[in-house]
Amino acid sequence: MEAIQSSSLGDAAAQLGEISCHLKATEDIWFICCSCTYFTKDQHGIVSHLVAHGDEQVMCHHPLMSTSSRSVVNSNTQLHRGDRFFKCKLCLQAFADKGSLIQDNQTHTGEKPFKCKLCPQAFARSSHLKDHNRTHNGEKPYRCRLWPQIFAQNSHLIIHNRTHSGEKPYKCKLCFQAFARSGSLTYHNQIHTGERPFKCKLCPQTFARKSWLTHHNRTHTGEKPYMCRLCPQAFSSSSSLSRHNRIHSGEKPYKCKLCPQAFSQNSHLVTHNRIHSGEKPGKYKLCF
């Protein structure tokens, strides 16, 4: 597989125009954006994407872009440049089209009209359902450019890329810790607040998040909606299925920074790290 990277947007467009004269439809060539994780086999697609980053030189240089394509690109560029006219009254977000505003409102009302046909989950946005469906069909179109790992969602690839860059953009306001994922910061904040508003109706347990309560309820009902496609096992949560799938794939994404060992689960890495730190579990009490 040959990959063609875009560098400077205007220069890249000119280069793509020259390359197009020599490409055959049967060649397996990927166009890769150097400004983000986007990649495609479609030459028009990469040109539209480059313009969406904000450089009209692409349209000037590229000889194959039709008037209709330019119209689509102009619309796409609007989205990236912040010309957004539909504003939510409940949060600070604004959107370029009314449909996106309606979907945002559903995140406030809790409405989830897009239901999975294979499991009980439902979503406020159709795009979220599309991403979720890949957990069932196994599709993983997003590839890491540095490792052979692939992902079902672009957001997962972005988070994964932070393992290479070391970026931790989510910082706690109450202590020095920072995180690569927003969800990790949310979990961490519960150490400070201790809030657990979601209560189980069948036992005394309480939870900080509704999703945790949903997973917990399955310990009472015995429901296991997440089925492994390679063996008969089933699980009560998608995260448990993901961990199990690594048994089949052999994937070990959790790597020790002090030695060559790698692990399929983060908990195994935490246990392993005690070999290096000399920590003895149970010797110390945690104070919050």
mmCIF file of C-alpha atoms in Angstrom:
data_model
loop_
_atom_site.group_PDB
_atom_site.id
_atom_site.type_symbol
_atom_site.label_atom_id
_atom_site.label_comp_id
_atom_site.label_asym_id
_atom_site.label_seq_id
_atom_site.Cartn_x
_atom_site.Cartn_y
_atom_site.Cartn_z
ATOM 1 C CA MET A 1 0.000 0.000 0.000
ATOM 2 C CA GLU A 2 1.396 3.410 -0.961
ATOM 3 C CA ALA A 3 0.651 6.468 1.175
ATOM 4 C CA ILE A 4 0.823 10.051 -0.085
ATOM 5 C CA GLN A 5 1.077 12.632 2.680
ATOM 6 C CA SER A 6 -0.174 16.211 2.433
ATOM 7 C CA SER A 7 2.184 18.837 3.827
ATOM 8 C CA SER A 8 1.517 22.491 3.052
ATOM 9 C CA LEU A 9 -2.108 22.699 1.996
ATOM 10 C CA GLY A 10 -1.604 24.676 -1.214
ATOM 11 C CA ASP A 11 1.495 22.713 -2.207
ATOM 12 C CA ALA A 12 -0.264 19.446 -1.414
ATOM 13 C CA ALA A 13 -3.141 20.326 -3.709
ATOM 14 C CA ALA A 14 -0.790 21.100 -6.573
ATOM 15 C CA GLN A 15 1.083 17.850 -5.984
ATOM 16 C CA LEU A 16 -2.146 15.880 -5.918
ATOM 17 C CA GLY A 17 -3.144 17.478 -9.208
ATOM 18 C CA GLU A 18 0.122 16.348 -10.799
ATOM 19 C CA ILE A 19 -0.095 12.881 -9.278
ATOM 20 C CA SER A 20 -3.647 12.387 -10.560
ATOM 21 C CA CYS A 21 -2.416 12.223 -14.139
ATOM 22 C CA HIS A 22 -0.394 9.108 -13.295
ATOM 23 C CA LEU A 23 -2.753 7.230 -10.989
ATOM 24 C CA LYS A 24 -4.648 4.191 -12.176
ATOM 25 C CA ALA A 25 -7.987 3.266 -10.647
ATOM 26 C CA THR A 26 -6.666 -0.130 -9.635
ATOM 27 C CA GLU A 27 -3.706 1.207 -7.600
ATOM 28 C CA ASP A 28 -3.952 0.897 -3.803
ATOM 29 C CA ILE A 29 -2.972 4.438 -2.826
ATOM 30 C CA TRP A 30 -3.974 6.308 0.346
ATOM 31 C CA PHE A 31 -3.980 10.088 0.762
ATOM 32 C CA ILE A 32 -3.057 11.086 4.344
ATOM 33 C CA CYS A 33 -3.634 14.482 5.986
ATOM 34 C CA CYS A 34 -0.619 15.634 8.011
ATOM 35 C CA SER A 35 -2.709 18.069 10.057
ATOM 36 C CA CYS A 36 -4.911 15.398 11.640
ATOM 37 C CA THR A 37 -5.641 11.653 11.541
ATOM 38 C CA TYR A 38 -7.815 11.745 8.399
ATOM 39 C CA PHE A 39 -6.932 9.447 5.486
ATOM 40 C CA THR A 40 -8.788 8.298 2.372
ATOM 41 C CA LYS A 41 -8.402 6.572 -0.998
ATOM 42 C CA ASP A 42 -10.591 9.241 -2.611
ATOM 43 C CA GLN A 43 -8.556 12.044 -4.197
ATOM 44 C CA HIS A 44 -11.486 14.451 -4.189
ATOM 45 C CA GLY A 45 -12.088 13.527 -0.552
ATOM 46 C CA ILE A 46 -8.593 14.576 0.576
ATOM 47 C CA VAL A 47 -8.837 17.841 -1.366
ATOM 48 C CA SER A 48 -12.189 18.668 0.265
ATOM 49 C CA HIS A 49 -10.718 17.751 3.635
ATOM 50 C CA LEU A 50 -7.668 19.997 3.142
ATOM 51 C CA VAL A 51 -9.880 22.945 2.239
ATOM 52 C CA ALA A 52 -11.928 22.267 5.366
ATOM 53 C CA HIS A 53 -8.736 22.971 7.335
ATOM 54 C CA GLY A 54 -8.967 26.502 5.932
ATOM 55 C CA ASP A 55 -6.891 27.076 2.782
ATOM 56 C CA GLU A 56 -8.557 28.172 -0.484
ATOM 57 C CA GLN A 57 -5.303 27.476 -2.374
ATOM 58 C CA VAL A 58 -6.436 23.878 -2.647
ATOM 59 C CA MET A 59 -9.385 24.866 -4.836
ATOM 60 C CA CYS A 60 -7.177 27.098 -6.977
ATOM 61 C CA HIS A 61 -4.491 24.471 -7.528
ATOM 62 C CA HIS A 62 -6.607 21.390 -7.969
ATOM 63 C CA PRO A 63 -7.639 20.917 -11.630
ATOM 64 C CA LEU A 64 -10.254 18.208 -11.076
ATOM 65 C CA MET A 65 -12.585 20.036 -8.690
ATOM 66 C CA SER A 66 -15.975 20.701 -10.274
ATOM 67 C CA THR A 67 -18.300 23.604 -9.439
ATOM 68 C CA SER A 68 -20.524 21.291 -7.400
ATOM 69 C CA SER A 69 -17.483 19.994 -5.498
ATOM 70 C CA ARG A 70 -16.438 23.560 -4.719
ATOM 71 C CA SER A 71 -19.915 24.240 -3.334
ATOM 72 C CA VAL A 72 -19.664 21.232 -1.021
ATOM 73 C CA VAL A 73 -16.169 22.265 0.046
ATOM 74 C CA ASN A 74 -17.312 25.825 0.786
ATOM 75 C CA SER A 75 -20.056 24.415 2.992
ATOM 76 C CA ASN A 76 -17.547 22.127 4.715
ATOM 77 C CA THR A 77 -15.117 25.008 5.215
ATOM 78 C CA GLN A 78 -17.863 26.959 6.987
ATOM 79 C CA LEU A 79 -18.104 24.224 9.597
ATOM 80 C CA HIS A 80 -14.376 24.373 10.337
ATOM 81 C CA ARG A 81 -14.209 28.165 10.465
ATOM 82 C CA GLY A 82 -16.849 28.709 13.103
ATOM 83 C CA ASP A 83 -19.599 30.312 10.969
ATOM 84 C CA ARG A 84 -22.236 28.598 13.079
ATOM 85 C CA PHE A 85 -25.701 30.100 13.297
ATOM 86 C CA PHE A 86 -27.856 27.735 15.384
ATOM 87 C CA LYS A 87 -27.082 28.305 19.064
ATOM 88 C CA CYS A 88 -28.167 26.086 21.929
ATOM 89 C CA LYS A 89 -30.003 27.927 24.732
ATOM 90 C CA LEU A 90 -28.837 25.435 27.349
ATOM 91 C CA CYS A 91 -25.090 25.362 26.658
ATOM 92 C CA LEU A 92 -22.479 27.454 24.845
ATOM 93 C CA GLN A 93 -22.354 25.366 21.670
ATOM 94 C CA ALA A 94 -23.406 26.621 18.236
ATOM 95 C CA PHE A 95 -24.000 24.672 15.038
ATOM 96 C CA ALA A 96 -24.003 25.205 11.280
ATOM 97 C CA ASP A 97 -27.298 23.367 10.721
ATOM 98 C CA LYS A 98 -30.562 22.893 12.586
ATOM 99 C CA GLY A 99 -30.264 19.090 12.628
ATOM 100 C CA SER A 100 -27.071 19.280 14.690
ATOM 101 C CA LEU A 101 -28.794 21.644 17.132
ATOM 102 C CA ILE A 102 -31.695 19.184 17.521
ATOM 103 C CA GLN A 103 -29.258 16.363 18.234
ATOM 104 C CA ASP A 104 -27.474 18.537 20.808
ATOM 105 C CA ASN A 105 -30.798 19.248 22.532
ATOM 106 C CA GLN A 106 -31.325 15.512 22.925
ATOM 107 C CA THR A 107 -28.158 15.332 25.020
ATOM 108 C CA HIS A 108 -29.824 17.774 27.445
ATOM 109 C CA THR A 109 -33.267 16.142 27.511
ATOM 110 C CA GLY A 110 -31.890 12.615 27.756
ATOM 111 C CA GLU A 111 -33.849 11.552 24.664
ATOM 112 C CA LYS A 112 -32.198 8.652 22.834
ATOM 113 C CA PRO A 113 -34.238 7.865 19.705
ATOM 114 C CA PHE A 114 -31.532 5.875 17.899
ATOM 115 C CA LYS A 115 -31.712 2.311 19.208
ATOM 116 C CA CYS A 116 -29.333 -0.554 18.504
ATOM 117 C CA LYS A 117 -31.037 -3.592 16.939
ATOM 118 C CA LEU A 118 -28.555 -6.010 18.492
ATOM 119 C CA CYS A 119 -28.341 -4.856 22.135
ATOM 120 C CA PRO A 120 -30.260 -2.619 24.573
ATOM 121 C CA GLN A 121 -28.191 0.525 24.008
ATOM 122 C CA ALA A 122 -29.708 3.701 22.578
ATOM 123 C CA PHE A 123 -28.161 7.001 21.510
ATOM 124 C CA ALA A 124 -29.024 10.667 21.117
ATOM 125 C CA ARG A 125 -27.263 10.900 17.752
ATOM 126 C CA SER A 126 -27.365 8.683 14.682
ATOM 127 C CA SER A 127 -23.585 9.047 14.306
ATOM 128 C CA HIS A 128 -23.120 7.605 17.807
ATOM 129 C CA LEU A 129 -25.274 4.614 16.855
ATOM 130 C CA LYS A 130 -23.197 4.134 13.698
ATOM 131 C CA ASP A 131 -20.012 4.127 15.791
ATOM 132 C CA HIS A 132 -21.588 1.710 18.276
ATOM 133 C CA ASN A 133 -22.662 -0.714 15.530
ATOM 134 C CA ARG A 134 -18.992 -1.333 14.804
ATOM 135 C CA THR A 135 -18.692 -3.073 18.184
ATOM 136 C CA HIS A 136 -21.034 -5.692 16.724
ATOM 137 C CA ASN A 137 -19.815 -5.950 13.122
ATOM 138 C CA GLY A 138 -16.114 -5.634 13.961
ATOM 139 C CA GLU A 139 -15.459 -2.830 11.464
ATOM 140 C CA LYS A 140 -12.373 -0.762 12.373
ATOM 141 C CA PRO A 141 -11.674 1.825 9.652
ATOM 142 C CA TYR A 142 -9.338 4.099 11.655
ATOM 143 C CA ARG A 143 -5.645 3.107 11.604
ATOM 144 C CA CYS A 144 -2.747 4.308 13.727
ATOM 145 C CA ARG A 145 0.085 5.609 11.530
ATOM 146 C CA LEU A 146 2.764 4.554 14.028
ATOM 147 C CA TRP A 147 1.516 1.155 15.220
ATOM 148 C CA PRO A 148 -0.542 -1.565 13.504
ATOM 149 C CA GLN A 149 -3.562 -0.849 15.739
ATOM 150 C CA ILE A 150 -6.973 -0.073 14.231
ATOM 151 C CA PHE A 151 -10.085 1.440 15.810
ATOM 152 C CA ALA A 152 -13.833 1.516 15.294
ATOM 153 C CA GLN A 153 -14.114 5.234 16.078
ATOM 154 C CA ASN A 154 -11.977 8.209 15.108
ATOM 155 C CA SER A 155 -12.234 9.515 18.684
ATOM 156 C CA HIS A 156 -10.608 6.288 19.901
ATOM 157 C CA LEU A 157 -7.739 6.814 17.453
ATOM 158 C CA ILE A 158 -7.266 10.383 18.695
ATOM 159 C CA ILE A 159 -7.120 9.137 22.295
ATOM 160 C CA HIS A 160 -4.735 6.354 21.284
ATOM 161 C CA ASN A 161 -2.430 8.840 19.549
ATOM 162 C CA ARG A 162 -1.914 10.491 22.938
ATOM 163 C CA THR A 163 -0.077 7.351 24.057
ATOM 164 C CA HIS A 164 2.531 8.313 21.449
ATOM 165 C CA SER A 165 2.527 12.080 22.054
ATOM 166 C CA GLY A 166 2.098 11.958 25.840
ATOM 167 C CA GLU A 167 -0.554 14.685 25.581
ATOM 168 C CA LYS A 168 -2.869 14.976 28.610
ATOM 169 C CA PRO A 169 -5.227 17.876 27.889
ATOM 170 C CA TYR A 170 -7.738 17.180 30.682
ATOM 171 C CA LYS A 171 -6.398 18.719 33.905
ATOM 172 C CA CYS A 172 -7.909 18.443 37.372
ATOM 173 C CA LYS A 173 -8.698 21.840 38.950
ATOM 174 C CA LEU A 174 -8.234 20.510 42.479
ATOM 175 C CA CYS A 175 -4.909 18.674 42.200
ATOM 176 C CA PHE A 176 -1.928 18.289 39.877
ATOM 177 C CA GLN A 177 -3.184 15.288 37.894
ATOM 178 C CA ALA A 178 -3.950 15.394 34.166
ATOM 179 C CA PHE A 179 -5.491 12.832 31.827
ATOM 180 C CA ALA A 180 -5.571 11.831 28.178
ATOM 181 C CA ARG A 181 -9.337 11.148 28.296
ATOM 182 C CA SER A 182 -12.167 13.377 29.482
ATOM 183 C CA GLY A 183 -13.845 10.314 31.003
ATOM 184 C CA SER A 184 -10.761 9.627 33.107
ATOM 185 C CA LEU A 185 -10.936 13.161 34.510
ATOM 186 C CA THR A 186 -14.634 12.671 35.295
ATOM 187 C CA TYR A 187 -13.868 9.479 37.203
ATOM 188 C CA HIS A 188 -11.003 11.199 39.010
ATOM 189 C CA ASN A 189 -13.172 14.153 40.092
ATOM 190 C CA GLN A 190 -15.402 11.757 41.996
ATOM 191 C CA ILE A 191 -12.479 11.192 44.392
ATOM 192 C CA HIS A 192 -12.786 14.859 45.354
ATOM 193 C CA THR A 193 -16.596 15.174 45.392
ATOM 194 C CA GLY A 194 -17.598 11.704 46.597
ATOM 195 C CA GLU A 195 -20.957 12.233 44.857
ATOM 196 C CA ARG A 196 -22.983 9.062 44.100
ATOM 197 C CA PRO A 197 -26.474 10.116 42.974
ATOM 198 C CA PHE A 198 -27.511 6.867 41.244
ATOM 199 C CA LYS A 199 -28.933 4.345 43.717
ATOM 200 C CA CYS A 200 -29.694 0.681 43.132
ATOM 201 C CA LYS A 201 -33.316 -0.265 43.961
ATOM 202 C CA LEU A 202 -32.383 -3.822 44.896
ATOM 203 C CA CYS A 203 -29.339 -3.326 47.134
ATOM 204 C CA PRO A 204 -27.630 -0.507 49.077
ATOM 205 C CA GLN A 205 -25.027 0.298 46.418
ATOM 206 C CA THR A 206 -24.801 3.768 44.888
ATOM 207 C CA PHE A 207 -22.914 5.032 41.851
ATOM 208 C CA ALA A 208 -21.456 8.232 40.486
ATOM 209 C CA ARG A 209 -22.633 7.525 36.942
ATOM 210 C CA LYS A 210 -25.855 6.163 35.503
ATOM 211 C CA SER A 211 -23.964 3.794 33.193
ATOM 212 C CA TRP A 212 -22.322 2.177 36.231
ATOM 213 C CA LEU A 213 -25.753 1.618 37.761
ATOM 214 C CA THR A 214 -26.961 0.078 34.483
ATOM 215 C CA HIS A 215 -24.021 -2.331 34.486
ATOM 216 C CA HIS A 216 -24.557 -3.101 38.169
ATOM 217 C CA ASN A 217 -28.242 -3.906 37.629
ATOM 218 C CA ARG A 218 -27.185 -6.738 35.339
ATOM 219 C CA THR A 219 -25.625 -8.483 38.352
ATOM 220 C CA HIS A 220 -29.193 -8.773 39.639
ATOM 221 C CA THR A 221 -30.894 -9.637 36.335
ATOM 222 C CA GLY A 222 -28.103 -11.831 34.934
ATOM 223 C CA GLU A 223 -28.413 -10.046 31.591
ATOM 224 C CA LYS A 224 -25.360 -10.405 29.331
ATOM 225 C CA PRO A 225 -26.154 -8.639 26.048
ATOM 226 C CA TYR A 226 -22.591 -8.443 24.709
ATOM 227 C CA MET A 227 -21.764 -11.643 22.835
ATOM 228 C CA CYS A 228 -18.306 -12.718 21.696
ATOM 229 C CA ARG A 229 -18.266 -13.482 17.962
ATOM 230 C CA LEU A 230 -15.466 -16.027 18.322
ATOM 231 C CA CYS A 231 -16.592 -18.119 21.300
ATOM 232 C CA PRO A 232 -19.786 -18.760 23.318
ATOM 233 C CA GLN A 233 -19.020 -16.272 26.108
ATOM 234 C CA ALA A 234 -21.234 -13.271 26.813
ATOM 235 C CA PHE A 235 -20.748 -10.227 29.042
ATOM 236 C CA SER A 236 -22.759 -7.648 30.924
ATOM 237 C CA SER A 237 -20.733 -4.665 29.652
ATOM 238 C CA SER A 238 -19.056 -3.666 26.398
ATOM 239 C CA SER A 239 -15.788 -2.976 28.247
ATOM 240 C CA SER A 240 -15.730 -6.556 29.541
ATOM 241 C CA LEU A 241 -16.243 -7.814 25.995
ATOM 242 C CA SER A 242 -13.408 -5.572 24.765
ATOM 243 C CA ARG A 243 -11.066 -6.990 27.405
ATOM 244 C CA HIS A 244 -12.127 -10.517 26.493
ATOM 245 C CA ASN A 245 -11.562 -9.898 22.769
ATOM 246 C CA ARG A 246 -7.881 -9.294 23.487
ATOM 247 C CA ILE A 247 -7.593 -12.972 24.439
ATOM 248 C CA HIS A 248 -8.451 -13.808 20.828
ATOM 249 C CA SER A 249 -6.513 -10.974 19.162
ATOM 250 C CA GLY A 250 -3.428 -11.151 21.380
ATOM 251 C CA GLU A 251 -3.460 -7.348 21.609
ATOM 252 C CA LYS A 252 -1.480 -5.947 24.552
ATOM 253 C CA PRO A 253 -1.900 -2.161 24.509
ATOM 254 C CA TYR A 254 -0.701 -1.529 28.077
ATOM 255 C CA LYS A 255 3.093 -1.307 27.933
ATOM 256 C CA CYS A 256 5.504 -0.992 30.831
ATOM 257 C CA LYS A 257 7.701 2.125 30.621
ATOM 258 C CA LEU A 258 10.550 0.455 32.499
ATOM 259 C CA CYS A 259 10.832 -2.918 30.750
ATOM 260 C CA PRO A 260 9.666 -4.602 27.506
ATOM 261 C CA GLN A 261 6.587 -6.283 28.994
ATOM 262 C CA ALA A 262 3.072 -5.473 27.772
ATOM 263 C CA PHE A 263 -0.374 -6.491 29.002
ATOM 264 C CA SER A 264 -3.910 -6.926 27.705
ATOM 265 C CA GLN A 265 -5.444 -5.210 30.748
ATOM 266 C CA ASN A 266 -4.484 -2.036 32.592
ATOM 267 C CA SER A 267 -4.976 -3.751 35.974
ATOM 268 C CA HIS A 268 -2.301 -6.273 35.011
ATOM 269 C CA LEU A 269 0.091 -3.420 34.204
ATOM 270 C CA VAL A 270 -0.656 -1.776 37.574
ATOM 271 C CA THR A 271 0.140 -5.051 39.352
ATOM 272 C CA HIS A 272 3.318 -5.467 37.291
ATOM 273 C CA ASN A 273 4.511 -1.922 38.081
ATOM 274 C CA ARG A 274 4.758 -2.901 41.749
ATOM 275 C CA ILE A 275 7.733 -5.076 40.811
ATOM 276 C CA HIS A 276 9.589 -1.897 39.857
ATOM 277 C CA SER A 277 8.254 0.362 42.631
ATOM 278 C CA GLY A 278 8.530 -2.203 45.425
ATOM 279 C CA GLU A 279 4.997 -1.294 46.561
ATOM 280 C CA LYS A 280 3.306 -3.916 48.709
ATOM 281 C CA PRO A 281 -0.507 -3.945 48.343
ATOM 282 C CA GLY A 282 -2.413 -3.603 51.605
ATOM 283 C CA LYS A 283 0.475 -2.073 53.537
ATOM 284 C CA TYR A 284 -0.807 1.484 53.248
ATOM 285 C CA LYS A 285 -4.240 3.036 53.699
ATOM 286 C CA LEU A 286 -5.582 5.481 51.152
ATOM 287 C CA CYS A 287 -6.584 8.908 52.451
ATOM 288 C CA PHE A 288 -8.904 11.148 50.449
#
